[in-house]
PDB file of N, CA and C in Angstrom:
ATOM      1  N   UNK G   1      24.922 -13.228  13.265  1.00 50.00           N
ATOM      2  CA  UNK G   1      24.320 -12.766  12.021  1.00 50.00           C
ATOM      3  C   UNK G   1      22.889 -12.314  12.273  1.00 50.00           C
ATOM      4  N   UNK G   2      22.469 -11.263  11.641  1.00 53.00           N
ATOM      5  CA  UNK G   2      21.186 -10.812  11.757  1.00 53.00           C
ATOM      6  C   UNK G   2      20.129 -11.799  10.433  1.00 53.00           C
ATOM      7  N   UNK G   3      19.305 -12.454  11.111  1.00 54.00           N
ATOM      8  CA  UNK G   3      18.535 -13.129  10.378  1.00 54.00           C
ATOM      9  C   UNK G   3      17.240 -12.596  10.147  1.00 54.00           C
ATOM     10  N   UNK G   4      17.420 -11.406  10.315  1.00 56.00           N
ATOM     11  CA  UNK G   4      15.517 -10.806   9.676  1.00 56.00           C
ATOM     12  C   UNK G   4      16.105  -9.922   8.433  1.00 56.00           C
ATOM     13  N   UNK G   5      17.170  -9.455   7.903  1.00 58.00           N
ATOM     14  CA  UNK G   5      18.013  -9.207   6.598  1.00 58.00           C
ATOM     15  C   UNK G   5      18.235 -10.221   5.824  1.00 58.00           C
ATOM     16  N   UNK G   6      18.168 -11.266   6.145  1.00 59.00           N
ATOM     17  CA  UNK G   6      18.107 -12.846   5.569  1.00 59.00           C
ATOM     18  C   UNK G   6      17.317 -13.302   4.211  1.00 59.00           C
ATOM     19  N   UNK G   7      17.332 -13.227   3.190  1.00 67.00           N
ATOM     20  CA  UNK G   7      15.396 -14.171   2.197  1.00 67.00           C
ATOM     21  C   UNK G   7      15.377 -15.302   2.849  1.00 67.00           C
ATOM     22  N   UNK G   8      14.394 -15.447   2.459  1.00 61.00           N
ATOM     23  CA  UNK G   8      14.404 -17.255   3.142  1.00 61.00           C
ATOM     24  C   UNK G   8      15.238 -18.220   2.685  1.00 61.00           C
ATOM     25  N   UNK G   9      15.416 -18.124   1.479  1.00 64.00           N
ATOM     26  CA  UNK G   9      16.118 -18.994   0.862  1.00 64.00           C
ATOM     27  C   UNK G   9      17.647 -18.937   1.769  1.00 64.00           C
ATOM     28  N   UNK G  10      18.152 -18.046   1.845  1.00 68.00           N
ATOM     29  CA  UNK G  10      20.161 -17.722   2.362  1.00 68.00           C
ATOM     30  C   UNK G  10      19.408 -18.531   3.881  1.00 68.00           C
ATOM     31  N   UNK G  11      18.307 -18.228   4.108  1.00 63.00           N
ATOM     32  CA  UNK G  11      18.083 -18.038   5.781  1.00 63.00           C
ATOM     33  C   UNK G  11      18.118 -20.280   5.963  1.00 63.00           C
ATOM     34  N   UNK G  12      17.249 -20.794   5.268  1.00 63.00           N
ATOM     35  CA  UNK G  12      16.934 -21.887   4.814  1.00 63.00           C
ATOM     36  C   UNK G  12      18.387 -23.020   4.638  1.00 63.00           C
ATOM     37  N   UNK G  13      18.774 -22.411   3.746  1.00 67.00           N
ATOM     38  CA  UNK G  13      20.282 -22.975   3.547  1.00 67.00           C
ATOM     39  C   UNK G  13      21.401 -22.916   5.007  1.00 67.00           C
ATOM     40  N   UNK G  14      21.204 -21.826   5.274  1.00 64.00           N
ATOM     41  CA  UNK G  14      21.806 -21.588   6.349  1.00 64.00           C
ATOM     42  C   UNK G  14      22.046 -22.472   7.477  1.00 64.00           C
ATOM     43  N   UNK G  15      20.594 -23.001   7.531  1.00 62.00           N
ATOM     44  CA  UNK G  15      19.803 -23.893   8.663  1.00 62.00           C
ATOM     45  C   UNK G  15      20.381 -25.630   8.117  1.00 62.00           C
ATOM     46  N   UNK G  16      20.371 -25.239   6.801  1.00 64.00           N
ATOM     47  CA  UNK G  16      20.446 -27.047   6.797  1.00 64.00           C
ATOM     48  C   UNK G  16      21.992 -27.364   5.921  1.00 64.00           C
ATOM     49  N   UNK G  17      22.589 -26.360   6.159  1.00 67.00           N
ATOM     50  CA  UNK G  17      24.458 -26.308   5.005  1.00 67.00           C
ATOM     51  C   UNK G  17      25.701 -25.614   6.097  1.00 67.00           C
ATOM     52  N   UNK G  18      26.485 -25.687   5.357  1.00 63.00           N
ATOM     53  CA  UNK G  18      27.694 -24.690   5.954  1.00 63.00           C
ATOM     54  C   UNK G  18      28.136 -24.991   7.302  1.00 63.00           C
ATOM     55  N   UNK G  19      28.493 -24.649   8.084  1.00 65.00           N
ATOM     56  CA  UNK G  19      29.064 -24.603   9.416  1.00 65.00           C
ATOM     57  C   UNK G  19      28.223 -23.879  10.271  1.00 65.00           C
ATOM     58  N   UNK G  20      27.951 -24.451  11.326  1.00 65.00           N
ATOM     59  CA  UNK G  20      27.280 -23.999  12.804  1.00 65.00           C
ATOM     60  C   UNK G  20      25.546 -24.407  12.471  1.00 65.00           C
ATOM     61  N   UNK G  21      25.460 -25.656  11.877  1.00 65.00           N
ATOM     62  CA  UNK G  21      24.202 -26.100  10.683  1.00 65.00           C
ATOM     63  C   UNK G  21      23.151 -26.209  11.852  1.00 65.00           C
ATOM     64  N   UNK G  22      22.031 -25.839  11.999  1.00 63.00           N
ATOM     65  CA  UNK G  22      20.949 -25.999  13.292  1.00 63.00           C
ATOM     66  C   UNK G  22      20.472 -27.130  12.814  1.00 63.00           C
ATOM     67  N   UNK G  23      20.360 -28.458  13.689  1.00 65.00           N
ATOM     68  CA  UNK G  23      19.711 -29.480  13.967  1.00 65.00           C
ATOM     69  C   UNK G  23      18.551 -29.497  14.574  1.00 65.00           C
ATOM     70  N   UNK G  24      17.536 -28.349  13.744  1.00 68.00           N
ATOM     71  CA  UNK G  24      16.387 -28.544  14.516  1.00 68.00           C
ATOM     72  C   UNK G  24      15.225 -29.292  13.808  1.00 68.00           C
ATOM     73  N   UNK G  25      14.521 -29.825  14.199  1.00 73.00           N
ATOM     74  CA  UNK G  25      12.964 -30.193  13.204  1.00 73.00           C
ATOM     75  C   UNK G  25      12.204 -29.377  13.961  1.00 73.00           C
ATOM     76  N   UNK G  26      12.045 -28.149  13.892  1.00 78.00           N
ATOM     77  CA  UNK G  26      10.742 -27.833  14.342  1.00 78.00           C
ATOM     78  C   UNK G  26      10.025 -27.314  13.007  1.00 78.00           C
ATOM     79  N   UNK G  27       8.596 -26.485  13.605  1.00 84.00           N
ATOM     80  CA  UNK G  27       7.464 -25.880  12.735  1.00 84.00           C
ATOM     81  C   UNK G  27       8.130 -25.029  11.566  1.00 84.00           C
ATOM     82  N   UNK G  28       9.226 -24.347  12.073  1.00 79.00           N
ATOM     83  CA  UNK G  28       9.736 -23.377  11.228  1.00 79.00           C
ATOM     84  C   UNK G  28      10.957 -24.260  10.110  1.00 79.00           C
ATOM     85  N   UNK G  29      11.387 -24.894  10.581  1.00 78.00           N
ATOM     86  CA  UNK G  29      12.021 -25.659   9.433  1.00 78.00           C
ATOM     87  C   UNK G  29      11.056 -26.893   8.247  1.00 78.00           C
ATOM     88  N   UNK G  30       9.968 -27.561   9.103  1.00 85.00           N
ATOM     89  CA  UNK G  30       9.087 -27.626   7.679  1.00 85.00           C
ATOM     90  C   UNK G  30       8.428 -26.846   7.136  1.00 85.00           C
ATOM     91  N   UNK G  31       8.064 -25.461   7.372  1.00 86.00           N
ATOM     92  CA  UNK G  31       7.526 -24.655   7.001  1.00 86.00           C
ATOM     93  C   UNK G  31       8.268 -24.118   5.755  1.00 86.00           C
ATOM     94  N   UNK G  32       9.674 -23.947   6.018  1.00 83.00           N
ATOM     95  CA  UNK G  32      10.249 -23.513   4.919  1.00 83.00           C
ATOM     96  C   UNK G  32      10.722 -24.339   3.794  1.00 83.00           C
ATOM     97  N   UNK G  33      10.868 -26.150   4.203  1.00 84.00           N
ATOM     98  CA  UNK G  33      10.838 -26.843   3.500  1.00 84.00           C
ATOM     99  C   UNK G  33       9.633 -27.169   2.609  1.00 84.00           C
ATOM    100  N   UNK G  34       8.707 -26.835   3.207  1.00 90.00           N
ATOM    101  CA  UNK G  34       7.398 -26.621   2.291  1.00 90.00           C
ATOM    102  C   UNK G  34       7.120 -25.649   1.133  1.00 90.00           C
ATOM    103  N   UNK G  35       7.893 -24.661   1.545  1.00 89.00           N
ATOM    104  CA  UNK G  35       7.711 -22.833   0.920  1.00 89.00           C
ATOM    105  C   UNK G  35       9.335 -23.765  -0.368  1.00 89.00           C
ATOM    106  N   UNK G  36       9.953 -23.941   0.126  1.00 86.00           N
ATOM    107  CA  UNK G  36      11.201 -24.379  -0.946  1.00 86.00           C
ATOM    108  C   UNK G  36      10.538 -25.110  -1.815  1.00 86.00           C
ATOM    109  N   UNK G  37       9.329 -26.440  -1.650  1.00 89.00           N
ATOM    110  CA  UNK G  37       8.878 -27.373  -2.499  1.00 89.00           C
ATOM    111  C   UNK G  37       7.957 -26.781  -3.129  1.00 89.00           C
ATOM    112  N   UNK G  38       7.258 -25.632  -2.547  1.00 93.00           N
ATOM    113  CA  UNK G  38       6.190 -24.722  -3.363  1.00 93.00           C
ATOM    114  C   UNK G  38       6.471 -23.942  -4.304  1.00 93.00           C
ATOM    115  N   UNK G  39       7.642 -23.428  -3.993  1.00 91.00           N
ATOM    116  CA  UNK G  39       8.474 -22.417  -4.803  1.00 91.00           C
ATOM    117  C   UNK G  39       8.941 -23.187  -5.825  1.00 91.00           C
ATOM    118  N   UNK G  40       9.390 -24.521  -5.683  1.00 90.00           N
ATOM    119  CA  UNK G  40      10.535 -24.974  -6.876  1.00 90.00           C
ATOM    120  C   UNK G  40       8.976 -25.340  -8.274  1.00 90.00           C
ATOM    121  N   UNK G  41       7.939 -26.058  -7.425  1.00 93.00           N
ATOM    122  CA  UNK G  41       6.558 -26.394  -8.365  1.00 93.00           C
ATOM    123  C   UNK G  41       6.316 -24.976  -8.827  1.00 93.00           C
ATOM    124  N   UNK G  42       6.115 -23.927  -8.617  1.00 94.00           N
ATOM    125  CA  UNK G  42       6.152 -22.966  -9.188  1.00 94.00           C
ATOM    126  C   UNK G  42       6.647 -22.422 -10.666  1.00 94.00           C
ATOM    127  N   UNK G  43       7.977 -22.876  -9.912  1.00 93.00           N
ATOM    128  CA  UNK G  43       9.073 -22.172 -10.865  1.00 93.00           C
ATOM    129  C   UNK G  43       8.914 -23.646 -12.179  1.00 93.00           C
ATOM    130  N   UNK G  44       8.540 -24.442 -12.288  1.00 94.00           N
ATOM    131  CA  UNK G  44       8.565 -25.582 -13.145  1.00 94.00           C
ATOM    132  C   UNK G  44       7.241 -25.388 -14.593  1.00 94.00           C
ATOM    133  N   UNK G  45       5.966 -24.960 -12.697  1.00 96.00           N
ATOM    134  CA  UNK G  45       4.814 -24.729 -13.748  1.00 96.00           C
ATOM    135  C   UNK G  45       4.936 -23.397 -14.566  1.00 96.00           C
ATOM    136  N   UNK G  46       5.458 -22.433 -14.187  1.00 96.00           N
ATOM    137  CA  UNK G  46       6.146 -20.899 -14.977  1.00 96.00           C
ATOM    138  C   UNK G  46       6.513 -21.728 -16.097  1.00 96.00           C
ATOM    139  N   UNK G  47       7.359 -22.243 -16.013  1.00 96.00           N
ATOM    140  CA  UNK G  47       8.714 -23.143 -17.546  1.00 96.00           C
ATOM    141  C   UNK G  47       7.840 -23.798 -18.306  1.00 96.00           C
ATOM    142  N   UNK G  48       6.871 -24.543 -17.520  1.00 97.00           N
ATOM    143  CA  UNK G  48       6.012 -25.011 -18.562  1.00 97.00           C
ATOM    144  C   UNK G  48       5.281 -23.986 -19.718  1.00 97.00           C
ATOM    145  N   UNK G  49       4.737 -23.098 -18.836  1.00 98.00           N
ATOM    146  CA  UNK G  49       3.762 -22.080 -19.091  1.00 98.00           C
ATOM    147  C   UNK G  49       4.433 -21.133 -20.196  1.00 98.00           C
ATOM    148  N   UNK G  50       6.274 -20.835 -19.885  1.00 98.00           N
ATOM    149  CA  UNK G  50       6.500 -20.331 -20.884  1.00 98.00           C
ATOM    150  C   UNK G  50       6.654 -21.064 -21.853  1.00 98.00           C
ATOM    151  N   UNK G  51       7.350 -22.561 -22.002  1.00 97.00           N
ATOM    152  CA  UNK G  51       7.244 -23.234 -23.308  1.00 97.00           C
ATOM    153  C   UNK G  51       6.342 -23.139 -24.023  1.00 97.00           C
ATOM    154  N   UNK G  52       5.038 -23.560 -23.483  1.00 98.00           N
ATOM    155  CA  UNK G  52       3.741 -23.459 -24.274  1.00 98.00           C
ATOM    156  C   UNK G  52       3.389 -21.925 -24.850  1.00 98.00           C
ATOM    157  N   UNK G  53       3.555 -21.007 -24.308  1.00 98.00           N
ATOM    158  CA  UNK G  53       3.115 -19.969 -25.051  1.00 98.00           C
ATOM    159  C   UNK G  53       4.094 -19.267 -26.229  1.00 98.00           C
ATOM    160  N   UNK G  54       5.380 -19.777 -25.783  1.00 98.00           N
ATOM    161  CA  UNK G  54       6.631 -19.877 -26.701  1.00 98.00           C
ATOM    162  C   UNK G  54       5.949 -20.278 -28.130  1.00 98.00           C
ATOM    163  N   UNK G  55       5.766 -21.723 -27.832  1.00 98.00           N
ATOM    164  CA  UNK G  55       5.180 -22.489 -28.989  1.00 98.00           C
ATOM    165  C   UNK G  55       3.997 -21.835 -30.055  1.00 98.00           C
ATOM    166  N   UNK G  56       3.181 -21.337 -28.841  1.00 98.00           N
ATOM    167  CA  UNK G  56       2.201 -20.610 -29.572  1.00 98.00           C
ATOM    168  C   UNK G  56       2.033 -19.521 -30.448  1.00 98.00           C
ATOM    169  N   UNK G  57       2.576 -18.773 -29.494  1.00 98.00           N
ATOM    170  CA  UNK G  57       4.065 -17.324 -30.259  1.00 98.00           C
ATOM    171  C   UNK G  57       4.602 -17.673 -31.923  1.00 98.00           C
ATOM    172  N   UNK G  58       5.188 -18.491 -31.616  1.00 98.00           N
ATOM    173  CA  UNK G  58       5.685 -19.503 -33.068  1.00 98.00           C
ATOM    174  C   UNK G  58       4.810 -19.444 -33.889  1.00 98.00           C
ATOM    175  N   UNK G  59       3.478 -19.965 -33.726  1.00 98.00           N
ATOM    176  CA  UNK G  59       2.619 -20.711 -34.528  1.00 98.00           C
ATOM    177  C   UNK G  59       1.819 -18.850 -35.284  1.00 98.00           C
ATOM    178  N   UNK G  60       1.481 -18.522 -33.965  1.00 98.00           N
ATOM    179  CA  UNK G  60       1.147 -17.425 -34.417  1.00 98.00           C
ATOM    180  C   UNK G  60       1.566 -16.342 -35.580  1.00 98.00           C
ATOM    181  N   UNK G  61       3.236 -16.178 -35.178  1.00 98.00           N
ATOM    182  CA  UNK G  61       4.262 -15.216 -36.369  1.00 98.00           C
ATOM    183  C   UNK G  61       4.243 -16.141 -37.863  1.00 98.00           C
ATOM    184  N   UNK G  62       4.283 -17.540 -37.281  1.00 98.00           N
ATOM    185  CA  UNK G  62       3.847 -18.182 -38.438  1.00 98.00           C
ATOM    186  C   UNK G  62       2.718 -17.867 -39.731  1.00 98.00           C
ATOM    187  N   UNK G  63       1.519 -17.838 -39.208  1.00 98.00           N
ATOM    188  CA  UNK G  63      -0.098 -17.509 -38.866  1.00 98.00           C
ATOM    189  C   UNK G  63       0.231 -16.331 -39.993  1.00 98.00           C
ATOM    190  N   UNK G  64       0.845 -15.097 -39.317  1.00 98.00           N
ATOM    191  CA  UNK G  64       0.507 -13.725 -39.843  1.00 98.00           C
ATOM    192  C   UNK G  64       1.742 -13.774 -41.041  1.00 98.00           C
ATOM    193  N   UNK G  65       2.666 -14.677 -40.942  1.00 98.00           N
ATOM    194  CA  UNK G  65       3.346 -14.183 -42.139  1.00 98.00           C
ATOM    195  C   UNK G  65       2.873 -15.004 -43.620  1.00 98.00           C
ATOM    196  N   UNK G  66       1.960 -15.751 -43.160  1.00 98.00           N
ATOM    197  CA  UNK G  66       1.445 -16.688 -44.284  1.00 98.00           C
ATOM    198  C   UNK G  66       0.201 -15.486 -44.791  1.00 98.00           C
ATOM    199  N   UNK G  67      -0.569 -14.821 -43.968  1.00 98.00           N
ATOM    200  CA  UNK G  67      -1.147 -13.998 -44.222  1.00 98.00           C
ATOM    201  C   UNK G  67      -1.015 -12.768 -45.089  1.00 98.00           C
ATOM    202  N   UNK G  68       0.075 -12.533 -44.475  1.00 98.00           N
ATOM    203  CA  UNK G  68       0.725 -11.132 -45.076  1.00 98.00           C
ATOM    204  C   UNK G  68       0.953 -11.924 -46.888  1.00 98.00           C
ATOM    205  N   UNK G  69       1.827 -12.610 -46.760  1.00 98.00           N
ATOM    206  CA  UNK G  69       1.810 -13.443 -48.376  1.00 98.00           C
ATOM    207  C   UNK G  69       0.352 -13.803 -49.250  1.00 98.00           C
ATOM    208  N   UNK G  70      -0.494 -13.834 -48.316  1.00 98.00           N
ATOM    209  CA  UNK G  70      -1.826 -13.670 -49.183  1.00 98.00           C
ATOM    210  C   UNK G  70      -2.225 -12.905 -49.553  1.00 98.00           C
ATOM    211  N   UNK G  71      -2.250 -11.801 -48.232  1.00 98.00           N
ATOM    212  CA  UNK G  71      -2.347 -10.445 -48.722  1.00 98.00           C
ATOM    213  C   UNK G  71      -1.586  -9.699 -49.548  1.00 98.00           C
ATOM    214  N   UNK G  72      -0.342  -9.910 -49.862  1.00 97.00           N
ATOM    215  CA  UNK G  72       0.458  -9.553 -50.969  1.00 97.00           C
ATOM    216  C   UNK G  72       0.044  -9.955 -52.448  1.00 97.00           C
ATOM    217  N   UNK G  73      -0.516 -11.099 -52.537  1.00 97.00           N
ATOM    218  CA  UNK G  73      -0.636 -11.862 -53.955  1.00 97.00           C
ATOM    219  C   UNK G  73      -1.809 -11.137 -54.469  1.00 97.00           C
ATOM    220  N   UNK G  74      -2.912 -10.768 -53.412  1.00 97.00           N
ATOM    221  CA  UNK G  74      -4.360 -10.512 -53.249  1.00 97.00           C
ATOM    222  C   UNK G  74      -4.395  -9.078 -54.058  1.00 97.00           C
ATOM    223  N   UNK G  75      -3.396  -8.429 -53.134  1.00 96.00           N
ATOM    224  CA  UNK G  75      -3.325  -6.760 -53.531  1.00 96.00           C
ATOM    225  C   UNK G  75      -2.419  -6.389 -55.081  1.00 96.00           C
ATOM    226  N   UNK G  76      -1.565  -7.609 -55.097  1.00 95.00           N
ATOM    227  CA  UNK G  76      -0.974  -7.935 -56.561  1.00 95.00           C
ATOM    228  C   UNK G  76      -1.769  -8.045 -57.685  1.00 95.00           C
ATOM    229  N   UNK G  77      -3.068  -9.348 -57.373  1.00 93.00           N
ATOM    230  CA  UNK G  77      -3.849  -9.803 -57.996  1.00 93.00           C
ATOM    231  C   UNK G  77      -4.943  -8.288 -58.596  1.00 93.00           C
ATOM    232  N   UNK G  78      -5.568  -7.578 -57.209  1.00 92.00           N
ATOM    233  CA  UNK G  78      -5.808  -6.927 -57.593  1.00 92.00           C
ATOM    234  C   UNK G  78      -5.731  -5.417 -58.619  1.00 92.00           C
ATOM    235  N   UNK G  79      -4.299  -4.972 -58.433  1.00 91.00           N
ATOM    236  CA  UNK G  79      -3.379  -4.307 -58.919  1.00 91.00           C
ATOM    237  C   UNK G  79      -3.528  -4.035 -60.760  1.00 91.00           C
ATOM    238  N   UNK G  80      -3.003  -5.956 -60.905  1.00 89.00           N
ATOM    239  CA  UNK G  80      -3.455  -6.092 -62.460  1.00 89.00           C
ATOM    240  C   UNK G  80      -4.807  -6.261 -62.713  1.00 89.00           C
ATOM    241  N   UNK G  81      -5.636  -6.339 -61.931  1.00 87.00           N
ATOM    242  CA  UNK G  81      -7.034  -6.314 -62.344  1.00 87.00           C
ATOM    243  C   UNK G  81      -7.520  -5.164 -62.705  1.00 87.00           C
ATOM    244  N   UNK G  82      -6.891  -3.888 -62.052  1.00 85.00           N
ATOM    245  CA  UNK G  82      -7.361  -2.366 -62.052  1.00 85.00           C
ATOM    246  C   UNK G  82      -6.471  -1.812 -63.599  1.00 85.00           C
ATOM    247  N   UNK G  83      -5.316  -2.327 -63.334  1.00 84.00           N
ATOM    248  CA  UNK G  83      -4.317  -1.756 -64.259  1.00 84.00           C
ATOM    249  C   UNK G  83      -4.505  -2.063 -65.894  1.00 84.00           C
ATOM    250  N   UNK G  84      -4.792  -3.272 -66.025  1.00 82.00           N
ATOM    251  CA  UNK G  84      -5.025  -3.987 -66.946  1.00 82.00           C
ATOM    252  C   UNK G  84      -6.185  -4.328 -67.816  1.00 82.00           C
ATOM    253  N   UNK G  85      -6.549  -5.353 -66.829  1.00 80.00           N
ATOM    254  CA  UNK G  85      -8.018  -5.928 -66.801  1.00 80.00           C
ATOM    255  C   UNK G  85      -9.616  -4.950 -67.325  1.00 80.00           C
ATOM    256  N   UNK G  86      -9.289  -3.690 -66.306  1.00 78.00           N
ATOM    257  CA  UNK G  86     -10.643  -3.050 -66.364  1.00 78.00           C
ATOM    258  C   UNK G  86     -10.415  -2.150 -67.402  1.00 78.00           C
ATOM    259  N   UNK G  87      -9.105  -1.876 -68.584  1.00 76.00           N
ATOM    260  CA  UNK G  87      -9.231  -0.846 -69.230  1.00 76.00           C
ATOM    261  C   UNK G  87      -9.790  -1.393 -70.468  1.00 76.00           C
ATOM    262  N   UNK G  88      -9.432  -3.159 -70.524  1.00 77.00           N
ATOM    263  CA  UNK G  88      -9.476  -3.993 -71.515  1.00 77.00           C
ATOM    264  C   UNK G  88     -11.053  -3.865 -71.710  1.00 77.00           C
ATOM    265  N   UNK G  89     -11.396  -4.382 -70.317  1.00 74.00           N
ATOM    266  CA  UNK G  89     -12.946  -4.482 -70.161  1.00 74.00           C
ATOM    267  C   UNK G  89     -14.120  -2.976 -70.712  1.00 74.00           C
ATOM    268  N   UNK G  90     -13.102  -1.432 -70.553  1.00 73.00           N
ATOM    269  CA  UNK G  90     -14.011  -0.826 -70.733  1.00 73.00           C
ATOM    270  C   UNK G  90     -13.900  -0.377 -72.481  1.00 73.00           C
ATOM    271  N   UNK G  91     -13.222  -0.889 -73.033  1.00 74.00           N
ATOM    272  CA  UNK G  91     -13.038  -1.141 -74.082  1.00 74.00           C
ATOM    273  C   UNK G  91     -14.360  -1.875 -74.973  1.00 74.00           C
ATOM    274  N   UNK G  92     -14.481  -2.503 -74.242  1.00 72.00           N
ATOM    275  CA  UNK G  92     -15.280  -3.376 -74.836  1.00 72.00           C
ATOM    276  C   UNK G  92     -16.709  -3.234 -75.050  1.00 72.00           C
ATOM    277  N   UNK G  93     -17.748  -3.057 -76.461  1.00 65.00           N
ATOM    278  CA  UNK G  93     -18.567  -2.579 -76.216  1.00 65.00           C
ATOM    279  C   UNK G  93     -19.730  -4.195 -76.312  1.00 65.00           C
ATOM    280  N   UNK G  94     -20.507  -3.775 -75.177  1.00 64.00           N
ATOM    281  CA  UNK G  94     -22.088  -4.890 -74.450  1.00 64.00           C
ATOM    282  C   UNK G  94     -23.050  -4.352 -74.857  1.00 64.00           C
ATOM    283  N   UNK G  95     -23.611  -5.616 -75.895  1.00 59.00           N
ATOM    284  CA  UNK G  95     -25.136  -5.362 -76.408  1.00 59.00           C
ATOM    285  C   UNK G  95     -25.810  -5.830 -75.541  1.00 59.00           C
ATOM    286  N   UNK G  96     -26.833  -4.459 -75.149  1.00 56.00           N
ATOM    287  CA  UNK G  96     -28.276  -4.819 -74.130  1.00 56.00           C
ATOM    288  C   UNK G  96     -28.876  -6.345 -73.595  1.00 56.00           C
ATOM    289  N   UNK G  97     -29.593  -6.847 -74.891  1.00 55.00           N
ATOM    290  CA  UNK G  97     -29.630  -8.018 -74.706  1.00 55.00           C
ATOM    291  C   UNK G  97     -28.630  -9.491 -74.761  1.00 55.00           C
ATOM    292  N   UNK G  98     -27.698  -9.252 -74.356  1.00 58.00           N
ATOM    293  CA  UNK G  98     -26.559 -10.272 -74.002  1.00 58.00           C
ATOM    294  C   UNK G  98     -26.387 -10.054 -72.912  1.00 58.00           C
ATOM    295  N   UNK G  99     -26.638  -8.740 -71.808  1.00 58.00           N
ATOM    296  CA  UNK G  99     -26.331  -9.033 -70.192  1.00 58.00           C
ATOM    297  C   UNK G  99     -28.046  -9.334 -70.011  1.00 58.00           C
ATOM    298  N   UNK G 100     -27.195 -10.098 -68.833  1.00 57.00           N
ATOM    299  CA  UNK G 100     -28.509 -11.154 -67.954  1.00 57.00           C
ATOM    300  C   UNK G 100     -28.234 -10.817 -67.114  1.00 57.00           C
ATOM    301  N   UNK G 101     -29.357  -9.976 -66.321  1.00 52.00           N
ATOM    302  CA  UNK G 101     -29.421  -9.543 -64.977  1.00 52.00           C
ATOM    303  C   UNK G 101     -30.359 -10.365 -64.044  1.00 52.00           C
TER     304      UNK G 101
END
């Protein structure tokens, strides 16, 4: 078998599974047992990393849709204030001395 077409991982397994298994301890077999234990902490702290921003994600869509509902009531609120409110108001006639500036 050509072992430089290999990842490490097939190459790794290779070395320590299956049939014709190399019984070696040298440099190159802790080396890759090292790169396997580095790789797997990796791949754990990634999982973490996505849970947490998962979570955050959450909190966030949360965040903006509570917003958007404020902003709905707000632009509602305002709506009848324009529609309503200010025609009532210009209706209405203000003697000089009753506004306090």
């Amino acid at each position: 078998l050509n072992t430089r077409s290999m990842r490490p991982k097939q190459w790794y397994q290779r070395r320590v599974r299956g049939p014709n298994i190399e019984l070696v301890r040298d440099p190159v077999q802790y080396g890759l047992v090292e790169e396997v234990g580095q790789i797997t902490d990796s791949v754990e702290a990634l999982s973490a990393k996505l849970n947490e921003s998962m979570g955050k994600l959450r909190n966030l869509e949360s965040n903006k849709k509570a917003l958007e509902e404020d902003i709905a009531i707000k632009t509602n609120s305002l709506n009848i204030d324009q529609s309503q409110c200010l025609r009532l108001r210009k209706t209405l006639v203000w003697r000089r001395h009753e506004i306090n500036f």
